[in-house]
CSV table of C-alpha atoms in Angstrom, one decimal:
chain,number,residue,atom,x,y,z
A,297,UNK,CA,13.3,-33.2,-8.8
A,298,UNK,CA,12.2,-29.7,-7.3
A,299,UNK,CA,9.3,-27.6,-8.1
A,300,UNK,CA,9.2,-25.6,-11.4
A,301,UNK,CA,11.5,-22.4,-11.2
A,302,UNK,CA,8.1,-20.4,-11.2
A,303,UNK,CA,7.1,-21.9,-7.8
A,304,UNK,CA,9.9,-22.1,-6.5
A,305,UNK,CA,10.3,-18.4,-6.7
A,306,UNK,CA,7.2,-17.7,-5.3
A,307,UNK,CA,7.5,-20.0,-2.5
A,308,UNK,CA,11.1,-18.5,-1.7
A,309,UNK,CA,9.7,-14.6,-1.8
A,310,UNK,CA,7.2,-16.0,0.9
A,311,UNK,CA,9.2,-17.8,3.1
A,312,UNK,CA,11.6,-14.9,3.6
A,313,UNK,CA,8.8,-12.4,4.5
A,314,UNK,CA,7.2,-14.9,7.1
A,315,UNK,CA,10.9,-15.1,8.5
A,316,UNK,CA,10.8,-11.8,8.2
A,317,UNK,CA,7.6,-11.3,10.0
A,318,UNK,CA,8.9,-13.7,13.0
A,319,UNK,CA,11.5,-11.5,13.3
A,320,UNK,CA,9.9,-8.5,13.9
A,321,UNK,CA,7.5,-10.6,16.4
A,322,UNK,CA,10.8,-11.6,18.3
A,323,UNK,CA,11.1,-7.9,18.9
A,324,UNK,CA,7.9,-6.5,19.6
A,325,UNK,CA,5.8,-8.9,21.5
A,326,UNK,CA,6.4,-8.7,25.8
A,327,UNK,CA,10.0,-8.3,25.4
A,328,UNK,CA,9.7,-7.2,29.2
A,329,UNK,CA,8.3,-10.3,30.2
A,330,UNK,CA,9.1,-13.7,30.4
A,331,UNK,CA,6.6,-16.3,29.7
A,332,UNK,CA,5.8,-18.4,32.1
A,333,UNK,CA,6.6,-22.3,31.7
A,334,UNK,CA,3.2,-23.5,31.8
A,335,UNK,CA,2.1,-20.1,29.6
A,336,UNK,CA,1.9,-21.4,25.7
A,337,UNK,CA,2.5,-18.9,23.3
A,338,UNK,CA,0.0,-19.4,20.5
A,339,UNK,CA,0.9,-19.6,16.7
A,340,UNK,CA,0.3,-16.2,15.3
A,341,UNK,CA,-1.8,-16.0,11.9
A,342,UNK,CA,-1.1,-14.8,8.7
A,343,UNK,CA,-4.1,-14.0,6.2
A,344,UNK,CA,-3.5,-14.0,2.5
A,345,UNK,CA,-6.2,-11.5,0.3
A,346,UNK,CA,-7.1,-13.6,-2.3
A,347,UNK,CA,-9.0,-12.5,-5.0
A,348,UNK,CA,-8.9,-15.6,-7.1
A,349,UNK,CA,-6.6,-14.1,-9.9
A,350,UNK,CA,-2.7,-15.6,-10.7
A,351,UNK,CA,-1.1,-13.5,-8.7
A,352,UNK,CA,-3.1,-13.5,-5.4
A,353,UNK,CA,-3.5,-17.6,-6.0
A,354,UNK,CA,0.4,-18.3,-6.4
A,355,UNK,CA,0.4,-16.2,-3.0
A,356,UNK,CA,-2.2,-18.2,-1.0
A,357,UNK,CA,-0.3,-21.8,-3.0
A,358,UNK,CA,2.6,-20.4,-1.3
A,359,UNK,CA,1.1,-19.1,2.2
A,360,UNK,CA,-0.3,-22.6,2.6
A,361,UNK,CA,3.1,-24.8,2.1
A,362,UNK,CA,5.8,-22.5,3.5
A,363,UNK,CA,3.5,-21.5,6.5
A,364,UNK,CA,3.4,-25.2,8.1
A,365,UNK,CA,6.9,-25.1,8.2
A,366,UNK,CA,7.5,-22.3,10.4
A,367,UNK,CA,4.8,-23.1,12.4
A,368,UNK,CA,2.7,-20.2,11.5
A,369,UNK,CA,-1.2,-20.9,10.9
A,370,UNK,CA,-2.5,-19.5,7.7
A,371,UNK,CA,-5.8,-18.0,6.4
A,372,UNK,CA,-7.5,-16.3,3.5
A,373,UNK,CA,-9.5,-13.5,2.9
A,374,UNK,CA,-11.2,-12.8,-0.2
A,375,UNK,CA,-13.8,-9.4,-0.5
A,376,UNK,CA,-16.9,-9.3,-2.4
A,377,UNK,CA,-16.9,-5.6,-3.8
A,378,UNK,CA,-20.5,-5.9,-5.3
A,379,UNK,CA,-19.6,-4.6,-8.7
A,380,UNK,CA,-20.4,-7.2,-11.0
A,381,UNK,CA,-23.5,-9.7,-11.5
A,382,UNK,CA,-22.5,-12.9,-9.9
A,383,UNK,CA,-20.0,-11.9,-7.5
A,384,UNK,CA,-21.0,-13.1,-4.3
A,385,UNK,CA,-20.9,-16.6,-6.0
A,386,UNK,CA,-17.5,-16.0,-7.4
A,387,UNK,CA,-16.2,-15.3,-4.0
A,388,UNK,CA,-17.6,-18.5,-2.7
A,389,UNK,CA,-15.8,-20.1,-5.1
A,390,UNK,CA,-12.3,-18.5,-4.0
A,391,UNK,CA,-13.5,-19.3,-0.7
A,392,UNK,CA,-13.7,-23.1,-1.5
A,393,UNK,CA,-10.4,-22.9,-3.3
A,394,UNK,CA,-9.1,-21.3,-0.3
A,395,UNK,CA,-10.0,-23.9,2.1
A,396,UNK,CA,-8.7,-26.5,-0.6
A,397,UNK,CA,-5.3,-25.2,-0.3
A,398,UNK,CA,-5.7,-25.8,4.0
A,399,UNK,CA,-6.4,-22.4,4.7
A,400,UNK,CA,-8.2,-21.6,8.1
A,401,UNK,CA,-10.1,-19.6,8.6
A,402,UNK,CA,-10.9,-18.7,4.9
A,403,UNK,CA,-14.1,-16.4,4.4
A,404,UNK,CA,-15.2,-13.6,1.6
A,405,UNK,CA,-16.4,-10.4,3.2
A,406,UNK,CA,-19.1,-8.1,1.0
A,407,UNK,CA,-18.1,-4.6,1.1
A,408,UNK,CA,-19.9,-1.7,0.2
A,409,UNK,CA,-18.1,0.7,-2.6
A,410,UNK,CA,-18.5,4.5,-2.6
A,411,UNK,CA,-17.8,7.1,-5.0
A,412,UNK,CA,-15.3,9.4,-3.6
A,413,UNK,CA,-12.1,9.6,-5.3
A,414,UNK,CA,-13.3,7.9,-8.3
A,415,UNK,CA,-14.4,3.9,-8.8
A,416,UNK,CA,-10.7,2.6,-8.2
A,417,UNK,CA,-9.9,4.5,-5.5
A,418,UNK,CA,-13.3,3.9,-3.6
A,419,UNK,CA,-13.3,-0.1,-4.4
A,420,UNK,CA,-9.7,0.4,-2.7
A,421,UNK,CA,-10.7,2.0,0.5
A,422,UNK,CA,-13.2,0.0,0.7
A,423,UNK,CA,-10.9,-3.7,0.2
A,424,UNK,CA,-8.8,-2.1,2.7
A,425,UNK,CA,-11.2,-0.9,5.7
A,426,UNK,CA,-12.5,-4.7,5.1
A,427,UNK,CA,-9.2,-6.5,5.1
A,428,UNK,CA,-8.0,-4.2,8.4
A,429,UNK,CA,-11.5,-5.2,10.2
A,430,UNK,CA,-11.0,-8.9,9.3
A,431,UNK,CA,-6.9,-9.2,10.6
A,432,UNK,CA,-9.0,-7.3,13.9
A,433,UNK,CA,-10.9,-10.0,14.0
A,434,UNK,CA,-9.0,-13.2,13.7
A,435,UNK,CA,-5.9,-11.4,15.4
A,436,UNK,CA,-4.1,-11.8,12.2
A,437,UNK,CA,-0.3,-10.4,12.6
A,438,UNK,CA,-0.1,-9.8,8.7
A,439,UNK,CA,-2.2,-9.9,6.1
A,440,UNK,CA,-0.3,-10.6,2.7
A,441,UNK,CA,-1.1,-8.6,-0.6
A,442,UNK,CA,-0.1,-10.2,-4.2
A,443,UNK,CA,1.1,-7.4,-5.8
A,444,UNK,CA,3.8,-7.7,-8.3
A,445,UNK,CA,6.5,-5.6,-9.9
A,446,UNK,CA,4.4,-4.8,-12.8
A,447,UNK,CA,1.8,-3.5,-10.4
A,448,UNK,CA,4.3,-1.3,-8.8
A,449,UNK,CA,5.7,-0.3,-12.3
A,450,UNK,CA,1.8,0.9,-12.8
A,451,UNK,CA,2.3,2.0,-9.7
A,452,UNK,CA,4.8,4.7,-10.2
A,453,UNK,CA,3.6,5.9,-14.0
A,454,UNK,CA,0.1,6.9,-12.0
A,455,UNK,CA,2.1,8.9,-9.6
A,456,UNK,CA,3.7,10.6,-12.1
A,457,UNK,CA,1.0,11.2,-14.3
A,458,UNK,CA,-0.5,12.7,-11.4
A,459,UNK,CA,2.8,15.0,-10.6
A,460,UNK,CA,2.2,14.0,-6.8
A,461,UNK,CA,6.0,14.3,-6.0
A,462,UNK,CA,8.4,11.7,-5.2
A,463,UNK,CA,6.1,10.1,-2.0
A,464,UNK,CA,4.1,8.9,-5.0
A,465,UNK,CA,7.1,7.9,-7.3
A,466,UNK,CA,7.8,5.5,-4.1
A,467,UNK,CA,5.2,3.2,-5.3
A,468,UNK,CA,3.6,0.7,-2.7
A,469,UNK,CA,5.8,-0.5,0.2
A,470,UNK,CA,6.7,-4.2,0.9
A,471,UNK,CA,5.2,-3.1,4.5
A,472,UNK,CA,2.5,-0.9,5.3
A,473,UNK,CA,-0.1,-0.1,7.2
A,474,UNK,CA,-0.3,-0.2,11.1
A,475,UNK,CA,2.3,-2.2,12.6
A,476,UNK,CA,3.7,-3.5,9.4
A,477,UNK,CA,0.4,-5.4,8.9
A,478,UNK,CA,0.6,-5.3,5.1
A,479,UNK,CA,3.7,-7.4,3.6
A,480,UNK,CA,3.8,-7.7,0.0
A,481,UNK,CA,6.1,-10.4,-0.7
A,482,UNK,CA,6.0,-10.3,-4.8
A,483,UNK,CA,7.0,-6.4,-5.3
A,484,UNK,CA,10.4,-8.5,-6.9
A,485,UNK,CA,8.3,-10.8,-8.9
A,486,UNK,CA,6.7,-9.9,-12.7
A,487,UNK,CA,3.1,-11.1,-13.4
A,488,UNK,CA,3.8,-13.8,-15.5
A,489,UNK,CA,5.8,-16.0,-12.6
A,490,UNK,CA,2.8,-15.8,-10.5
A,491,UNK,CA,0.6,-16.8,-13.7
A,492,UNK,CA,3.4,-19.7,-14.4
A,493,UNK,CA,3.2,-20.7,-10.8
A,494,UNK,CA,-0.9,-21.4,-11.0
A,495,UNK,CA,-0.8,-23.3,-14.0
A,496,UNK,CA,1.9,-25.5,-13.4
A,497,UNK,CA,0.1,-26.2,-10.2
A,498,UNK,CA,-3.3,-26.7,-12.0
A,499,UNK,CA,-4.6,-24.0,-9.8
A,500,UNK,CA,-7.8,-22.3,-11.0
A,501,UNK,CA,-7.7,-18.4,-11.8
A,502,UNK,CA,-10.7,-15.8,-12.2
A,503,UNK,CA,-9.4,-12.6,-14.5
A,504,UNK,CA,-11.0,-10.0,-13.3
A,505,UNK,CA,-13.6,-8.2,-16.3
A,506,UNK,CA,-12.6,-4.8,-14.7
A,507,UNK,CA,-8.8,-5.7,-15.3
A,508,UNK,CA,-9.4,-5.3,-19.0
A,509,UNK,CA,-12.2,-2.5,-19.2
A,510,UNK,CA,-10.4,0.6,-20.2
A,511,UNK,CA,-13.0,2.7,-18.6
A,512,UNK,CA,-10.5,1.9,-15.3
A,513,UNK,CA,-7.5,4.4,-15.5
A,514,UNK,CA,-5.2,1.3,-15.0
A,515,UNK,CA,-6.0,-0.9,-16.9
A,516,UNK,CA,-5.9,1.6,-20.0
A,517,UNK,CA,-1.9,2.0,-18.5
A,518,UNK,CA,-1.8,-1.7,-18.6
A,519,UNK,CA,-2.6,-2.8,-21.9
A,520,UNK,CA,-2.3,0.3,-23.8
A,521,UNK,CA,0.5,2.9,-22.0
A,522,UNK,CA,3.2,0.6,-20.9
A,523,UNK,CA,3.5,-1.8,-23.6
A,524,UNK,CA,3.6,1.5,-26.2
A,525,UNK,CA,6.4,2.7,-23.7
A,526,UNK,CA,8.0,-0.7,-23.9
A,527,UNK,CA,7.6,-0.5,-28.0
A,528,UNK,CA,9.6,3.1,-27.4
A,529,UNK,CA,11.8,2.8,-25.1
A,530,UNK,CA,12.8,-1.1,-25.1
A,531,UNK,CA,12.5,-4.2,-22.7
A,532,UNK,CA,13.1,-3.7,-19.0
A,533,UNK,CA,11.0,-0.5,-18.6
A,534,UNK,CA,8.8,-2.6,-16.0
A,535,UNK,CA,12.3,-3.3,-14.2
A,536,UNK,CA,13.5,0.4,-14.3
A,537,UNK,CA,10.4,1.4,-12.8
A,538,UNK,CA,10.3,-0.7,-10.3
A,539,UNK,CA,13.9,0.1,-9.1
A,540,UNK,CA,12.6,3.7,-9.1
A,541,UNK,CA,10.6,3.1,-6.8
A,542,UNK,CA,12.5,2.0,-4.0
A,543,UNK,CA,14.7,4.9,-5.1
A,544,UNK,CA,12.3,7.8,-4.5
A,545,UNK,CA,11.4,5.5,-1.2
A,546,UNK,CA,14.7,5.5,0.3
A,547,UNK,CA,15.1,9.7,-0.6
A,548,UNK,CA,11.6,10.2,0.8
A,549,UNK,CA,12.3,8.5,3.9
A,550,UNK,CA,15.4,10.4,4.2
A,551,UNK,CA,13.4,13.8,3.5
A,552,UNK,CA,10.4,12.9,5.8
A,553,UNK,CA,12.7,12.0,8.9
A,554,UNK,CA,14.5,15.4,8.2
A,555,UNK,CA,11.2,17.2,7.9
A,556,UNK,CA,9.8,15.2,11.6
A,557,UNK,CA,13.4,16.7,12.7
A,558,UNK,CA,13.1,20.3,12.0
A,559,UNK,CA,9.5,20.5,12.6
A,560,UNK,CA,9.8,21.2,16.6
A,561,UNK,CA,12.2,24.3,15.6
A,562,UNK,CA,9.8,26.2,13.1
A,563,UNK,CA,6.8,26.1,16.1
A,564,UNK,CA,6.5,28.9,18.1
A,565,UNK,CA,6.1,28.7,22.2
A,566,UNK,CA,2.2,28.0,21.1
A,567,UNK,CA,2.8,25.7,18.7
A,568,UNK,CA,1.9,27.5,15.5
A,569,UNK,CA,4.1,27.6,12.5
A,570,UNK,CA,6.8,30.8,12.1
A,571,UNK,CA,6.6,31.4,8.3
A,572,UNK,CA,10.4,33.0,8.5
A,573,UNK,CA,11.9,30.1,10.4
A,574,UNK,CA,10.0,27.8,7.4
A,575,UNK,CA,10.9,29.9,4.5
A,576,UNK,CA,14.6,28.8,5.7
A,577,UNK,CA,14.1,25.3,5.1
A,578,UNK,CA,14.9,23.9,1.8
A,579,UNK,CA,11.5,23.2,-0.5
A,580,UNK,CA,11.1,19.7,0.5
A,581,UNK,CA,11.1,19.3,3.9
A,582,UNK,CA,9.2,22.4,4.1
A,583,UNK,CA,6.2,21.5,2.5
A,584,UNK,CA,6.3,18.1,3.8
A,585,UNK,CA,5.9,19.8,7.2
A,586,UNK,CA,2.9,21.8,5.7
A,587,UNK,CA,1.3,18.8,4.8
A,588,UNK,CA,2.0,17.3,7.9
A,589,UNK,CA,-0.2,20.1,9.6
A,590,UNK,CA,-2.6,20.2,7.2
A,591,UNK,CA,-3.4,16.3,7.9
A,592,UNK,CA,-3.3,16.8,11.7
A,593,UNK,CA,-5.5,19.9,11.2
A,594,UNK,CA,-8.3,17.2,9.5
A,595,UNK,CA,-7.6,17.3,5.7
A,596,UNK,CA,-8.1,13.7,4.6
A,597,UNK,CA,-4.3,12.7,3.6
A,598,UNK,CA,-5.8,10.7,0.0
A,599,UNK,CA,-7.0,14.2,-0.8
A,600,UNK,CA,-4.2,16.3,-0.3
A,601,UNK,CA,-2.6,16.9,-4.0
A,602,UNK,CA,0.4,18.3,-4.5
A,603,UNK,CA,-1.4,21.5,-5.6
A,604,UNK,CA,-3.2,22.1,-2.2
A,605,UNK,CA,0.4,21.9,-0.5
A,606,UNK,CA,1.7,24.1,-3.2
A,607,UNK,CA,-0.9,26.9,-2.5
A,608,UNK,CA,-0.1,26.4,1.0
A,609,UNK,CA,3.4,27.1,0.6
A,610,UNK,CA,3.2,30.4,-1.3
A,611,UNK,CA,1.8,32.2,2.2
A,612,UNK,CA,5.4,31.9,2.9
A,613,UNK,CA,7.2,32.0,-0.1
A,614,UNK,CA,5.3,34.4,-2.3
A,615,UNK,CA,2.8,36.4,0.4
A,616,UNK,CA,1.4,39.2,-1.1
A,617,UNK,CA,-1.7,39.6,1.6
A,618,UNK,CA,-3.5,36.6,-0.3
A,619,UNK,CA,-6.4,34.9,1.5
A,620,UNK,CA,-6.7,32.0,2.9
A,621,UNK,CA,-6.3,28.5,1.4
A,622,UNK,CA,-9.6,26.1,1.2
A,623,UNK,CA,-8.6,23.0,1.6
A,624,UNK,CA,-9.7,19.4,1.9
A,625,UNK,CA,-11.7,18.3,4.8
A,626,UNK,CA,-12.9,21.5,4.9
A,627,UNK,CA,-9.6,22.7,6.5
A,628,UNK,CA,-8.4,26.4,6.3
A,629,UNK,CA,-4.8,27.9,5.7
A,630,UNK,CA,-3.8,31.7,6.5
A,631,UNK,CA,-1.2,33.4,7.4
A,632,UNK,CA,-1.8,35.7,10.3
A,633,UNK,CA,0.9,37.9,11.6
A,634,UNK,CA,3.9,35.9,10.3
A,635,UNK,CA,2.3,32.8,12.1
A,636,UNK,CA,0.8,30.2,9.5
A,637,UNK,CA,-2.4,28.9,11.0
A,638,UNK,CA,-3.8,26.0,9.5
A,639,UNK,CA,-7.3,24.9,11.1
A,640,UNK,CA,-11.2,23.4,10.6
A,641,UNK,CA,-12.8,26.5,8.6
């Protein structure tokens, strides 16, 4: 008899992005040159973030037996963010867990939260400087996240709540970061598989305090916002959001790569921007090349609100000899003789 349809599922979501991640090695790594036949290429290593709840358990569960197979070595990283009594020995204990399920290397990593942009956001930026400095170090060639569909669903009502345009409406992509380090193998998968998967497994799960604490932003759209829109609107708004996503994602691609197109033709011979040759472009790829400059000009990109851009945009569409633009970063926008320049203040 197989494994329980929970585990099964899980187990299939991962084995396709590990084939999918040997792939992409095929295609990247020394394609110029041929290894030698005493050269031995070695087995590259895939890290699991593990935090010791049901979804990012089922994921390392599922890391360990499929990655054998395909003769990838697997590890676990699990990040002590210093916000609770006792959580330096609750990380221990995922570590142990970790190395239970034949996970090498398997280690927590205490991480330092700030303040800027709010508690999620910081304990965020900080998970992720940590988990980037850790794949560094073990030469890790992905580093998988256990987010599920109901996480991107959350995902994409934050984005709108936040009117942050249709980038935001994308939710979180099933690869990110620098090289494609980040996969995200459950984006397909709701919650409760990944919580079936544990306990039909008899693996132990922590639920986080902080998931449940309505002082967090999501967790208040978690418990309270999407089940009253579920009570409104019917079953399957999880699912509809989730499709969303990748919906916005494939039109903001789209939109970006036009924007990265036409961005070379509204630069004049010294490189700034012409504010007629922008006002010709249509909205979107327009202020996506404002941002673009803005960013490159030093404004921190998790900063940048649709507002800012917005601001930015009337120098060319509604100039009436306003100042300049204060933005993030402490970056500057003006328009200066039909030239936008856009600059450290």
């Amino acid at each position: 008899m197989g494994p329980h349809p929970a585990v099964a599922a899980i187990r299939l979501a991962v084995r396709r992005v590990l084939h999918d991640l040997l792939t992409d090695l095929s295609r990247t790594t020394d394609e110029a040159r041929e290894p030698s036949r005493h050269e031995r290429t070695p087995s590259p290593l895939v890290l699991v973030a593990c935090s010791g709840g049901a979804d990012s358990m089922a994921l390392a569960s599922a890391l360990a037996f499929e990655a054998p197979k395909l003769g990838i070595r697997a590890g676990g990283i699990t990040v002590d963010h210093g916000l609770q009594p006792g959580s330096d020995l609750r990380a221990e204990e995922v570590v142990l867990r970790l190395r239970e399920l034949g996970l090498d290397p398997a280690e927590s990593i205490a991480v330092t939260v700030g303040r800027e942009g709010g508690p999620e956001a910081a304990a965020r930026d900080a998970r992720y400087a940590a988990l980037d400095a850790a794949a560094e170090r073990h030469g890790a060639a992905a580093v998988l996240l256990g987010h599920t569909r109901d996480d991107q669903a959350e995902t994409v009502l934050l984005g709108l709540a936040r009117g942050s345009g249709i980038r935001s409406l994308s939710g979180m992509a099933a690869v990110s970061g620098a090289g494609g380090r980040y996969r995200r193998p459950f984006l397909h998968l709701d919650r409760q598989t990944a919580r079936k998967a544990c306990m039909v497994q008899a693996l132990p799960v922590w639920d986080d305090p902080h998931n449940a604490d309505p002082a967090y932003t999501r967790s208040r759209l978690r418990h309270e916002g999407l089940p009253a829109l579920e009570k409104a609107l019917g079953k399957g708004v999880v699912e509809a959001l989730a499709r969303t996503a990748q919906l916005c994602r494939d039109d903001a691609d789209a939109l970006d790569a036009w924007a990265g197109q036409a961005e070379a033709s509204v630069r004049d011979a010294t490189g700034l921007l012409e504010c007629a040759k922008l006002y010709a472009l249509p909205p979107a790829v327009r202020r996506r090349i404002l941002r673009r400059a803005a960013i490159e000009a030093g404004a921190p990109a998790g900063s940048l609100f649709a507002r800012h851009i917005e601001e930015v945009d009337r120098l060319i569409t509604g100039w009436r000899g306003q100042g300049a633009i204060n933005l993030p970063g402490k970056v500057v926008a003006q328009r200066q003789g039909g030239r936008l320049v856009i600059r450290q203040g």
